[in-house]
Coordinates of C-alpha atoms in Angstrom, one line a residue:
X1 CA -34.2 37.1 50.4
X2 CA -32.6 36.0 46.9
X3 CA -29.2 35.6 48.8
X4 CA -31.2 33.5 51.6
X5 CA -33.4 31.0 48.8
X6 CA -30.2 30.6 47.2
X7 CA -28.4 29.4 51.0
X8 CA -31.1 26.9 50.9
X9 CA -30.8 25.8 47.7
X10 CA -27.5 24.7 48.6
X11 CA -28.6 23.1 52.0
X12 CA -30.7 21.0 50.0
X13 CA -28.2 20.2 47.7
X14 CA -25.8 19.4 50.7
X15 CA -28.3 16.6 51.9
X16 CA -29.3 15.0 48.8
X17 CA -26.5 15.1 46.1
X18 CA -24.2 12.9 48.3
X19 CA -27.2 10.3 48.7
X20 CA -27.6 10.5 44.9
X21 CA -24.2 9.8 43.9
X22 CA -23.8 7.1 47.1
X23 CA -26.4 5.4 44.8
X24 CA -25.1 5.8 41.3
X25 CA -21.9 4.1 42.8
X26 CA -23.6 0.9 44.3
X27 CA -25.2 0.9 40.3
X28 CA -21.6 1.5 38.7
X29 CA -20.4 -1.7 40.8
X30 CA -23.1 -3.6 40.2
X31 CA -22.2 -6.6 37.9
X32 CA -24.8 -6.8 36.2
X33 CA -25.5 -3.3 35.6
X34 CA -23.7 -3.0 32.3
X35 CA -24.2 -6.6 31.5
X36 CA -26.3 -5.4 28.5
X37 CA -23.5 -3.3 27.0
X38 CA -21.6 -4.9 24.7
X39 CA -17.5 -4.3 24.8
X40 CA -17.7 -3.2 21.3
X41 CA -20.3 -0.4 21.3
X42 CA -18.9 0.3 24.7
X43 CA -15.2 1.1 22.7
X44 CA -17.7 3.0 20.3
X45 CA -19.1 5.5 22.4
X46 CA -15.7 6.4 24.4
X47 CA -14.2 6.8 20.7
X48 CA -16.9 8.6 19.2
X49 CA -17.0 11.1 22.3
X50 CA -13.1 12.0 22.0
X51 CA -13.5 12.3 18.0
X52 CA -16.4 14.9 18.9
X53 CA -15.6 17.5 21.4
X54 CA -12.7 19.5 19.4
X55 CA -15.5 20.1 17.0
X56 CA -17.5 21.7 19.4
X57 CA -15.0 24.0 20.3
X58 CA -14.5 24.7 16.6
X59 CA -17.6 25.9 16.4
X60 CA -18.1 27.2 19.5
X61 CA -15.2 29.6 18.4
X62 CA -16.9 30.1 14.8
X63 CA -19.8 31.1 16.7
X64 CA -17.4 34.0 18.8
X65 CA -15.9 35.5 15.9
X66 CA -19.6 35.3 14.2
X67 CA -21.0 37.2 17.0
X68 CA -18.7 40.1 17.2
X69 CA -18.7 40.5 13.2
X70 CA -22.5 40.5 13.8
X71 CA -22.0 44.0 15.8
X72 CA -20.1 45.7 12.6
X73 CA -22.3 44.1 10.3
X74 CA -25.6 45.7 12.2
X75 CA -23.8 49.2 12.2
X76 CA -22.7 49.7 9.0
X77 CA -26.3 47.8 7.3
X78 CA -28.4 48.5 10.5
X79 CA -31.7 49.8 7.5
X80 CA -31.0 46.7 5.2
X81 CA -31.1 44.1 8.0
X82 CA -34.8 45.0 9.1
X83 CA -35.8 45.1 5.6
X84 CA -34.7 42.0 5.3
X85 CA -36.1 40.7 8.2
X86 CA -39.6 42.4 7.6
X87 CA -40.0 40.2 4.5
X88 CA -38.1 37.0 6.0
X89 CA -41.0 36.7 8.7
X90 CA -43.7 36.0 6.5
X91 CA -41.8 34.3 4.3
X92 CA -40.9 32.0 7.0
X93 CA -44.5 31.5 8.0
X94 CA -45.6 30.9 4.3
X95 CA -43.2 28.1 3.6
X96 CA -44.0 26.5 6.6
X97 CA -47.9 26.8 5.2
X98 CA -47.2 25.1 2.1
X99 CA -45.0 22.3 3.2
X100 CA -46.9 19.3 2.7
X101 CA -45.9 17.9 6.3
X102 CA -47.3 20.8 8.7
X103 CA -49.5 19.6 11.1
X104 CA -51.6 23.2 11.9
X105 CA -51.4 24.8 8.0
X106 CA -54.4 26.8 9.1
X107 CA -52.5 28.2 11.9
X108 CA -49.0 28.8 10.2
X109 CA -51.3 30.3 7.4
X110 CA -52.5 32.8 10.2
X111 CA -49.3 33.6 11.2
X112 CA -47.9 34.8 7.2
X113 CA -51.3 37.0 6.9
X114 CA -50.5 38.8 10.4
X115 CA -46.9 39.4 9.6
X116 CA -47.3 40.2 6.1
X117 CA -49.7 42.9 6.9
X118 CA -47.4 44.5 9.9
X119 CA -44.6 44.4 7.2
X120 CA -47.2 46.0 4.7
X121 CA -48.3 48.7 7.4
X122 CA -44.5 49.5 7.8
X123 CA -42.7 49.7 4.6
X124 CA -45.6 51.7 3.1
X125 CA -46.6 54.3 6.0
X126 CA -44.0 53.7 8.6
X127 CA -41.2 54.6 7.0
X128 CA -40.0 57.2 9.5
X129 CA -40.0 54.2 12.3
X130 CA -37.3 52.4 9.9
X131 CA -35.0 55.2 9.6
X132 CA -35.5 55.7 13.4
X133 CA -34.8 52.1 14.4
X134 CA -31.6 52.2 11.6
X135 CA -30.0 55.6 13.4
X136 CA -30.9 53.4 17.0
X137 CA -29.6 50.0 15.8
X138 CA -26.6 51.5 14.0
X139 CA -26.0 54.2 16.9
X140 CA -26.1 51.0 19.9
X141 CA -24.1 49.4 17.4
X142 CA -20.8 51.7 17.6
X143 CA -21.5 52.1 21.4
X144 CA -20.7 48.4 21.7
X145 CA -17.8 48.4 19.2
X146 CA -16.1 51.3 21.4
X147 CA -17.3 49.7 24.8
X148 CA -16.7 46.2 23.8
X149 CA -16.9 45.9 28.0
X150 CA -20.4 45.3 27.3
X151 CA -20.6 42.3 25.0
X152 CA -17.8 40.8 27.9
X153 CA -20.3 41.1 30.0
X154 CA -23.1 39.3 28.3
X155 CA -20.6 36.7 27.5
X156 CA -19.2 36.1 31.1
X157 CA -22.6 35.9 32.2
X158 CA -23.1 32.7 30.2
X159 CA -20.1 30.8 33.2
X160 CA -22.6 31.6 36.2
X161 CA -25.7 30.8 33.9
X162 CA -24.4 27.2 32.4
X163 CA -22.7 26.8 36.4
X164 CA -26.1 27.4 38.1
X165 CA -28.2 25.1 35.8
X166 CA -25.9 22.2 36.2
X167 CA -26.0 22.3 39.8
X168 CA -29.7 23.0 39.8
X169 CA -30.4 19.8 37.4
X170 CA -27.9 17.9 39.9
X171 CA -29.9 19.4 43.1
X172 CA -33.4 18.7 41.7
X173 CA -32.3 15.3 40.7
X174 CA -31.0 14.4 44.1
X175 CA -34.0 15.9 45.9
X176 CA -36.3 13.8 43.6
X177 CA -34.4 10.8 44.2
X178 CA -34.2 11.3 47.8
X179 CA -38.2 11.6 48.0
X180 CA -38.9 9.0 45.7
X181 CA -37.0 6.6 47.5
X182 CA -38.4 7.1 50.9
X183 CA -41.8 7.8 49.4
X184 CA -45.2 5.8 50.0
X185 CA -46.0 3.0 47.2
X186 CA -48.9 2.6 46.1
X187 CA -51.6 0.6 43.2
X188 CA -54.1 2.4 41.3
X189 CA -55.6 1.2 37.9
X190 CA -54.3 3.2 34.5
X191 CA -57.9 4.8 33.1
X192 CA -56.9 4.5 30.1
X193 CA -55.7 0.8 29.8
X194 CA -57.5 -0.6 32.4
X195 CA -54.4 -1.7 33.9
X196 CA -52.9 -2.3 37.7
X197 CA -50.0 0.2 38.1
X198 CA -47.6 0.9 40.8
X199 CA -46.7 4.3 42.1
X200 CA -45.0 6.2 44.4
X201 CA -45.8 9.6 46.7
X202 CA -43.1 12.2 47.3
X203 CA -45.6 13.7 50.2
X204 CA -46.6 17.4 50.4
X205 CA -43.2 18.0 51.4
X206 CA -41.5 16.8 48.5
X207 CA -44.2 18.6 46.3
X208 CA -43.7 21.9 48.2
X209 CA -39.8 21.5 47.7
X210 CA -40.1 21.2 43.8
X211 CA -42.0 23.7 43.2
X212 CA -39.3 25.8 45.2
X213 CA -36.7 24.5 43.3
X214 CA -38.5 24.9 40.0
X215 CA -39.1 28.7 41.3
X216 CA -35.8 29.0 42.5
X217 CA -34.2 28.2 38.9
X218 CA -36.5 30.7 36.9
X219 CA -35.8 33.1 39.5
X220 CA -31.9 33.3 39.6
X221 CA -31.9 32.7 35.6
X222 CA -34.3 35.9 35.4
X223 CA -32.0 37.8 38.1
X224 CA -28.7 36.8 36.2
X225 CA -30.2 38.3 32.8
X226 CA -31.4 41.2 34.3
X227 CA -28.0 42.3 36.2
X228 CA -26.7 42.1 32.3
X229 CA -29.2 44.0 30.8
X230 CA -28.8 46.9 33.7
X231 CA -25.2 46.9 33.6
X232 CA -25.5 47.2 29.6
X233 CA -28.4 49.8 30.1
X234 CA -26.3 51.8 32.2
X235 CA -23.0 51.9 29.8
X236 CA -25.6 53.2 27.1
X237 CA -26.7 55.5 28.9
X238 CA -23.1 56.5 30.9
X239 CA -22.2 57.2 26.9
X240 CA -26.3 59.3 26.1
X241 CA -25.3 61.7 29.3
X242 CA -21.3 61.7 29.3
X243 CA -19.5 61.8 25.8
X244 CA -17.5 65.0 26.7
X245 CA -16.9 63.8 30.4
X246 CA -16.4 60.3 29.9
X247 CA -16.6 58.2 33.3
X248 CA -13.8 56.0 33.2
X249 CA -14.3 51.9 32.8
X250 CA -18.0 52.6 32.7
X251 CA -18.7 48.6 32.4
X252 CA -16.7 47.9 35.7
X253 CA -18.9 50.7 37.4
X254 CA -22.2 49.8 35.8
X255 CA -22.1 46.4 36.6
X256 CA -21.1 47.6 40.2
X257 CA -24.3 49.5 41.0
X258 CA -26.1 46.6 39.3
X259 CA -25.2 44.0 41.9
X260 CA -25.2 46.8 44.9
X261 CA -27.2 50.0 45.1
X262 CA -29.8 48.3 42.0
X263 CA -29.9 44.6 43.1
X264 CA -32.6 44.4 45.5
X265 CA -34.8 46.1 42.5
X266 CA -33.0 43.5 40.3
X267 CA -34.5 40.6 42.7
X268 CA -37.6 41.8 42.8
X269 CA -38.7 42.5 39.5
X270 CA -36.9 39.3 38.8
X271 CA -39.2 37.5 41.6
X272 CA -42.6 38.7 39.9
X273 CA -41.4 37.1 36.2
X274 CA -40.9 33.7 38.2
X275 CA -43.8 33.8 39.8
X276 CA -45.7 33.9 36.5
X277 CA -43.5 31.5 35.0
X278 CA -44.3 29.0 37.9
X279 CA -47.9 29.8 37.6
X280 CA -47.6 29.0 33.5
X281 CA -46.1 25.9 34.4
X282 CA -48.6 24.5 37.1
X283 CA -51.5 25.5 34.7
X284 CA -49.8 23.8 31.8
X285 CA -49.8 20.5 34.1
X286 CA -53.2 21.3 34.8
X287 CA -54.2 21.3 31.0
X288 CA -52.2 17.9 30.6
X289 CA -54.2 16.4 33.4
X290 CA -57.7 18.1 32.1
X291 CA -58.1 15.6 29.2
X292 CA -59.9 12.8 31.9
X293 CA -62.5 15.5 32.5
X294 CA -63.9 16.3 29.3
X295 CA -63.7 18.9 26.7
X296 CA -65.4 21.6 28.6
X297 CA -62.3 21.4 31.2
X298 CA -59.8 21.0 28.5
X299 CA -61.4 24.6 26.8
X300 CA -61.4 25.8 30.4
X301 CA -57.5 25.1 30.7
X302 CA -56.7 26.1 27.7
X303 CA -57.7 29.6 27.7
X304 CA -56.2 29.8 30.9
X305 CA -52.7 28.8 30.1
X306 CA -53.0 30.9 26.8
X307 CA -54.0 34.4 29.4
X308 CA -51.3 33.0 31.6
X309 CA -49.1 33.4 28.5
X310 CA -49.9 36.3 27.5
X311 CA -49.3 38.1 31.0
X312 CA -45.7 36.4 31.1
X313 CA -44.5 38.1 28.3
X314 CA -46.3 41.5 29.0
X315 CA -44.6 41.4 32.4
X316 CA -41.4 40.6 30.8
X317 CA -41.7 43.1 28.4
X318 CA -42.8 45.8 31.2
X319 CA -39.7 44.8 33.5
X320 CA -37.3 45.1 30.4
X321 CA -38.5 49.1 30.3
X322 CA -38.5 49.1 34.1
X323 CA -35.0 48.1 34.6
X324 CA -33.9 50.3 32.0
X325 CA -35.3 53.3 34.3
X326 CA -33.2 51.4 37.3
X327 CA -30.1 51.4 35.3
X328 CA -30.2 54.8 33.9
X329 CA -32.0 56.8 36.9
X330 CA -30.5 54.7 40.0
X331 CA -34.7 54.0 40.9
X332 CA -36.2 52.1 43.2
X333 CA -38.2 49.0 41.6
X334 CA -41.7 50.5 42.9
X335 CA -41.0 54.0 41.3
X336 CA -39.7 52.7 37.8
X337 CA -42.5 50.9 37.3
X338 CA -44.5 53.7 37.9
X339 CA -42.8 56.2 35.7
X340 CA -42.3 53.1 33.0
X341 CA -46.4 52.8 33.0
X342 CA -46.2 56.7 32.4
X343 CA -43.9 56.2 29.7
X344 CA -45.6 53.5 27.7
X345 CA -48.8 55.7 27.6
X346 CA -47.3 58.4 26.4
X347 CA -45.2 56.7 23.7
X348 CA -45.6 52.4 24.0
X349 CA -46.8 52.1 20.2
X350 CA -43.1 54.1 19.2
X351 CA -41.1 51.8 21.7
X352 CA -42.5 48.5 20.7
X353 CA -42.3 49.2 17.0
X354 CA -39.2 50.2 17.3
X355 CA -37.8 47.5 19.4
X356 CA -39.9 44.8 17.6
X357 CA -37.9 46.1 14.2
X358 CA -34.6 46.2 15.6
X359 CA -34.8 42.9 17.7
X360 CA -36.2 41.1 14.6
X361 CA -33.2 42.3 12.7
X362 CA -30.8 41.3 15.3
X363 CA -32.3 38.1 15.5
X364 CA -31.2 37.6 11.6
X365 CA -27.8 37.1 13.0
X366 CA -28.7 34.5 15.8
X367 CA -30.1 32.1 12.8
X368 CA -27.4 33.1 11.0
X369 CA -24.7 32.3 13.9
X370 CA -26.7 29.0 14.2
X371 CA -26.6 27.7 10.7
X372 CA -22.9 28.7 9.6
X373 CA -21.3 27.3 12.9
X374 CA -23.7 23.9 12.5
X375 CA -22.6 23.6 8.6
X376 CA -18.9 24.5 9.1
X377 CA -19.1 21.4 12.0
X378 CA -20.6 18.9 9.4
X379 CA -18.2 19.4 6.7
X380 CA -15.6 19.3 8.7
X381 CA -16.6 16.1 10.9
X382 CA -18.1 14.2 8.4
X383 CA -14.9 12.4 7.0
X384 CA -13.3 11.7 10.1
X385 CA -16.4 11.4 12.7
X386 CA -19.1 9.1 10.7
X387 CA -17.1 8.0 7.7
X388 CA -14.0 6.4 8.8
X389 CA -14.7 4.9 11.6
X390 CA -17.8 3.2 10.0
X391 CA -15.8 2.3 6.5
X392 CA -13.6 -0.4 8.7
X393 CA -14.5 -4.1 8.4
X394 CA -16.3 -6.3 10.6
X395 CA -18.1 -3.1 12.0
X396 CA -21.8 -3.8 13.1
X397 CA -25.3 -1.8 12.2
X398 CA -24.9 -0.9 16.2
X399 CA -21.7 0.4 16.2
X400 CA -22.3 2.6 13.0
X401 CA -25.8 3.9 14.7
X402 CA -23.5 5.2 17.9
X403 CA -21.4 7.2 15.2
X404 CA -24.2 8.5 13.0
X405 CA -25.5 9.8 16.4
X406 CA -22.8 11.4 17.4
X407 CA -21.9 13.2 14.4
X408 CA -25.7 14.3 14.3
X409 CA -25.6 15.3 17.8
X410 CA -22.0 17.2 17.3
X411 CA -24.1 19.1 15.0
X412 CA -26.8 20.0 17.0
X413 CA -24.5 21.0 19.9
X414 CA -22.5 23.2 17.5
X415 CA -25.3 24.9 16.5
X416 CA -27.1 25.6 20.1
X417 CA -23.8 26.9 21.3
X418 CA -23.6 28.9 18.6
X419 CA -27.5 30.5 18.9
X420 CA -26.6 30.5 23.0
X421 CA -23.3 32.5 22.5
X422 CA -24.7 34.8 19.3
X423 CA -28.3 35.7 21.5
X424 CA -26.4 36.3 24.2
X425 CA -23.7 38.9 22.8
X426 CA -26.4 40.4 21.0
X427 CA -28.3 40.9 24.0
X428 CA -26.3 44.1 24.6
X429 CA -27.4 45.1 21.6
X430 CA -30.9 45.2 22.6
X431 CA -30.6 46.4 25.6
X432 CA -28.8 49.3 24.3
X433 CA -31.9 50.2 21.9
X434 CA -34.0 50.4 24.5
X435 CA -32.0 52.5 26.9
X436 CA -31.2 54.7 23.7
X437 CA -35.4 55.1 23.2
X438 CA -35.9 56.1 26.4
X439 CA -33.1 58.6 26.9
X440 CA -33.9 60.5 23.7
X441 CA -37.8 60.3 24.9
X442 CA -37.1 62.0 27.9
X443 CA -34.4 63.8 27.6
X444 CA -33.8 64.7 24.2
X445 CA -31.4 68.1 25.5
X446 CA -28.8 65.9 26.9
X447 CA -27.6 64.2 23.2
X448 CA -28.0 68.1 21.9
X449 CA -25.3 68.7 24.9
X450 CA -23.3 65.9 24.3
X451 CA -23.4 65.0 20.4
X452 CA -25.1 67.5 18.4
X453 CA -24.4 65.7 14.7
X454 CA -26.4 62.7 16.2
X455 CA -29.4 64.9 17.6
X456 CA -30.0 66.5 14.7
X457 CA -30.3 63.2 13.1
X458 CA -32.9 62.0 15.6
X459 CA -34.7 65.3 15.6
X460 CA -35.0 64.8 11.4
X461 CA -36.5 62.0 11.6
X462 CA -38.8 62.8 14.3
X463 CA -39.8 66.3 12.6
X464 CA -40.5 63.8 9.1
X465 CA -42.6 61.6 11.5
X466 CA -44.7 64.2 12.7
X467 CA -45.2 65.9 9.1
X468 CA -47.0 62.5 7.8
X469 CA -48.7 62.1 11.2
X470 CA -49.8 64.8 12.6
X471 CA -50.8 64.5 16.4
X472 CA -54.5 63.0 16.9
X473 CA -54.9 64.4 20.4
X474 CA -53.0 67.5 19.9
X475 CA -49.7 68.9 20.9
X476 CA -48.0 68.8 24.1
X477 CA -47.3 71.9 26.3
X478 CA -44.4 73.2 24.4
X479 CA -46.3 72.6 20.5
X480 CA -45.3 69.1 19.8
X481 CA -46.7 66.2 19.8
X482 CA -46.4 63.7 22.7
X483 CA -45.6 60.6 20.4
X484 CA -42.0 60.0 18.0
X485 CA -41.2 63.6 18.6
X486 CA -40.2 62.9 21.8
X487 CA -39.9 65.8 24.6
X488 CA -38.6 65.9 28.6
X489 CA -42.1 64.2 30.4
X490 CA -43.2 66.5 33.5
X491 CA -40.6 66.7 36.0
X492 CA -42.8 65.3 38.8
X493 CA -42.7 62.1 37.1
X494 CA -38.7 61.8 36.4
X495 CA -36.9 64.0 38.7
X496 CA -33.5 62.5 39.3
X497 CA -33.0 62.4 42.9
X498 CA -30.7 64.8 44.6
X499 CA -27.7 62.6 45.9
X500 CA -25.7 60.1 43.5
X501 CA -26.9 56.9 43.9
X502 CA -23.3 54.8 45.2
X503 CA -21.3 58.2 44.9
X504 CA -19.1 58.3 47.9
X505 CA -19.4 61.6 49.6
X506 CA -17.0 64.4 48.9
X507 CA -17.8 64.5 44.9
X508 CA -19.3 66.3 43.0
X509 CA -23.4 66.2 42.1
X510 CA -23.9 66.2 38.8
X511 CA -24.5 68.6 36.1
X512 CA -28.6 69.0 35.8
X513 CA -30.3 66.8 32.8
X514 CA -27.5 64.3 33.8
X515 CA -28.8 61.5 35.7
X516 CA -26.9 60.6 39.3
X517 CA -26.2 57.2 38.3
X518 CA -23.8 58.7 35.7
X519 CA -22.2 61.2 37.5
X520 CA -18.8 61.8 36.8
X521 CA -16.5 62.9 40.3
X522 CA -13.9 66.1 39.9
X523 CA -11.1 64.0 39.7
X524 CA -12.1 61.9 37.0
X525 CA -14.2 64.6 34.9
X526 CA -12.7 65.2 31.1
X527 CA -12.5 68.3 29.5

């Protein structure tokens, strides 16, 4: 179905782009169409734009090197980081409180006493959370640094990301033009003015097809992400079940089963966030639209774009877990969302702490990324991008606006490509947290097999947590509790399956505890 929405995508794009750029030509040879435009500014903006782009490459390339430092910087200060960025998030909302210029004080002010009493709750009584979300963040860390295919992946997937979304904006564009054009006109009087307006009617059909396309972008943008975060997922967890066997290029064959054997789960999972997304949207036009029918509807829509909101992100959220149980376990998309709703009951406070703390610290090096590469392009820009050219004679107010602008915008362009590569890369990184939490939650045994320095330092911290929590609703079957100390959950609810899921036949099963995603063939097995 994904592979067929997309084959109409293009069909669409097929009819409409060349009717789009048929027009754009008539406008280009139009003589009056740049009439307006003096010679001068036009010299201006050509000039400005070849002055600019090598800067955006320097700091596109600041914001490379940034991002893998950021790796060894999160594994060797993994505890410091989410100290720091414990007290950074209030501090954040505060100044944001007292600056005389905020719009919604009350609001920001909200914000600083919510985050400054999680920060309390966790530096005081949570400490055993912090150490395990260091020995995660640290642990995913090193993973990365020795499978650096997993940060080339997140990266590559930014050429098929940036690719799809031009052609998108190009094939939207077109299809708006094309139903525009041959719409119905029609007059109606502005409400608000009391004026006579003119307007045109793309038809149900043209409706219909926008809302496809706008489903169709959040669709493959969500199914592009998500290939990443299984591929990444299942090199984590290739590494949790096979340190002494290692399975060889574990990238190459992780991102295999990711567009085969896990794909279809991939697209559906995918499909529901878009959905939701789509719905978000249509209700936020909704409220926009509400404000001609009083404040009771405007209340109305409100709440229901907030709830809309708030089931975006908890579906999100829910499909990060799920794929994470496709990636490691080979599952369908039906049964990992199953046996992910089994997993948050029995331990979703422990996962989202833990990946609140580790994503917050990660994020510290996103802001980071984006501020060095931004203020590395100004000082380097400044003298040759807006002062020269403006510090020549006879140059106009215009002329020096078009290179103030294009020295600002260098800057903002530096620093988005640097947030867009840094989030990226790092996005391993959190998908590597995740898969870590819920191999160690349910089965703890396989790092004892495989690494038994780094179990003992989970099962430390684990044995701490329990000693200043002890169990409110008892301990599980085998005398521990069902929360940070984590145990093997009932084999009814995760029993790997019995054949390897994309293992060709005439290899080996694999060992038991190991999941069949990861199995390793006879060949290719280590010592």
């Amino acid at each position: 179905v994904f592979l067929a929405h997309l084959a109409l995508v293009a069909a669409l794009a097929a009819m409409h782009v060349p009717e789009l750029i048929a027009a754009a030509r008539d406008g280009l040879h139009d003589p009056g169409a740049n009439a307006t435009l003096e010679p001068q500014m036009q010299a201006a903006l050509t000039h400005s734009a070849e002055l600019a782009w090598p800067y955006l490459l320097v700091g596109l390339g600041v914001a490379f090197v940034w991002s893998i430092a950021w790796i060894g910087i999160v594994q060797a200060f993994a505890e410091s980081l989410i100290y720091i960025a414990l007290i950074a998030t209030p501090a954040v909302f505060l100044a944001l409180t007292l600056w005389p210029g905020n719009p919604s004080p009350v609001a920001t002010g909200v914000f600083f006493i919510v985050t400054m009493f999680y920060a309390c709750w966790i530096v005081l009584t949570q400490r055993n959370r912090v150490e395990f979300a260091r020995l995660t963040l640290a642990t995913v860390a090193g993973v990365i640094r020795t499978h650096p295919g997993m940060w080339i992946v997140s990266l590559l997937s930014m050429v098929p990301a940036v690719a799809w979304q031009l052609a998108w904006l190009m094939t939207a564009g077109a299809t708006f033009f094309h139903f525009r054009a041959h719409g119905e006109r029609f007059s109606y009087v502005d409400s608000r003015t009391g004026e006579s307006r003119e307007g045109v009617s793309i038809g149900a059909l043209g409706v219909i097809t926008l809302v496809f396309l706008l489903l169709s972008t959040y669709w493959t943008s969500q199914v592009i992400s998500n290939v990443v975060h299984v591929t990444n997922s299942g090199v984590l967890a290739t590494w949790y079940f096979r340190q002494r066997s290692r399975l060889p290029r574990p990238t190459v064959h992780a991102l295999g089963r990711a567009l085969s054997t896990s794909f279809g789960s991939i697209c559906l999972g995918s499909l529901l966030v878009a959905l939701v997304q789509l719905l978000h949207d249509m209700a936020e036009s909704a409220r926009q639209n509400s404000a001609e029918g009083g404040l009771v509807s405007s209340i109305v829509w409100c709440c229901v774009v907030c709830f809309i909101g708030y089931l975006e992100a908890l579906i999100a959220l829910f499909n990060h877990w799920a794929f994470t149980q496709v990636a490691i376990y080979g599952k369908d998309f039906k049964t990992a969302a199953r046996h992910t709703w089994h997993l948050v009951e029995a331990r979703g406070l422990s996962g989202l702490v833990n990946m609140n703390l580790t994503s917050n610290a990660v994020g510290l090096g996103v802001l980071l990324g984006g501020v060095l590469s931004a203020a590395l392009v100004a000082g380097l820009a400044h003298d040759r991008l807006l002062v020269a050219p403006t510090s020549k004679p006879g140059v106009s107010e215009d002329v020096q606006g078009v290179y103030a602008a294009a020295y600002a915008l260098t800057i903002a362009a530096a620093a988005v490509c640097a947030v867009a590569c840094t989030t990226t890369i790092s996005s391993a990184v959190t998908s590597g947290v995740t898969t870590l939490f819920v191999c160690w939650a349910e089965d703890p045994a396989a790092l004892l097999a495989s690494n038994p320095p780094l179990h003992a330092s989970f099962e430390h911290i684990s044995s701490g947590f329990l000693r200043d929590h002890p169990p409110r609703h008892g301990p599980g079957p085998d005398g521990r509790a069902d929360v940070e100390n984590p145990r093997p959950l009932p084999a009814q609810q995760y029993q790997a399956p019995t054949v390897a899921v994309g293992t060709p036949v005439g290899q080996q099963p694999p060992p038991p505890n190991v999941p069949v995603a990861h199995a390793v063939p006879a060949s290719q097995a280590g010592p």
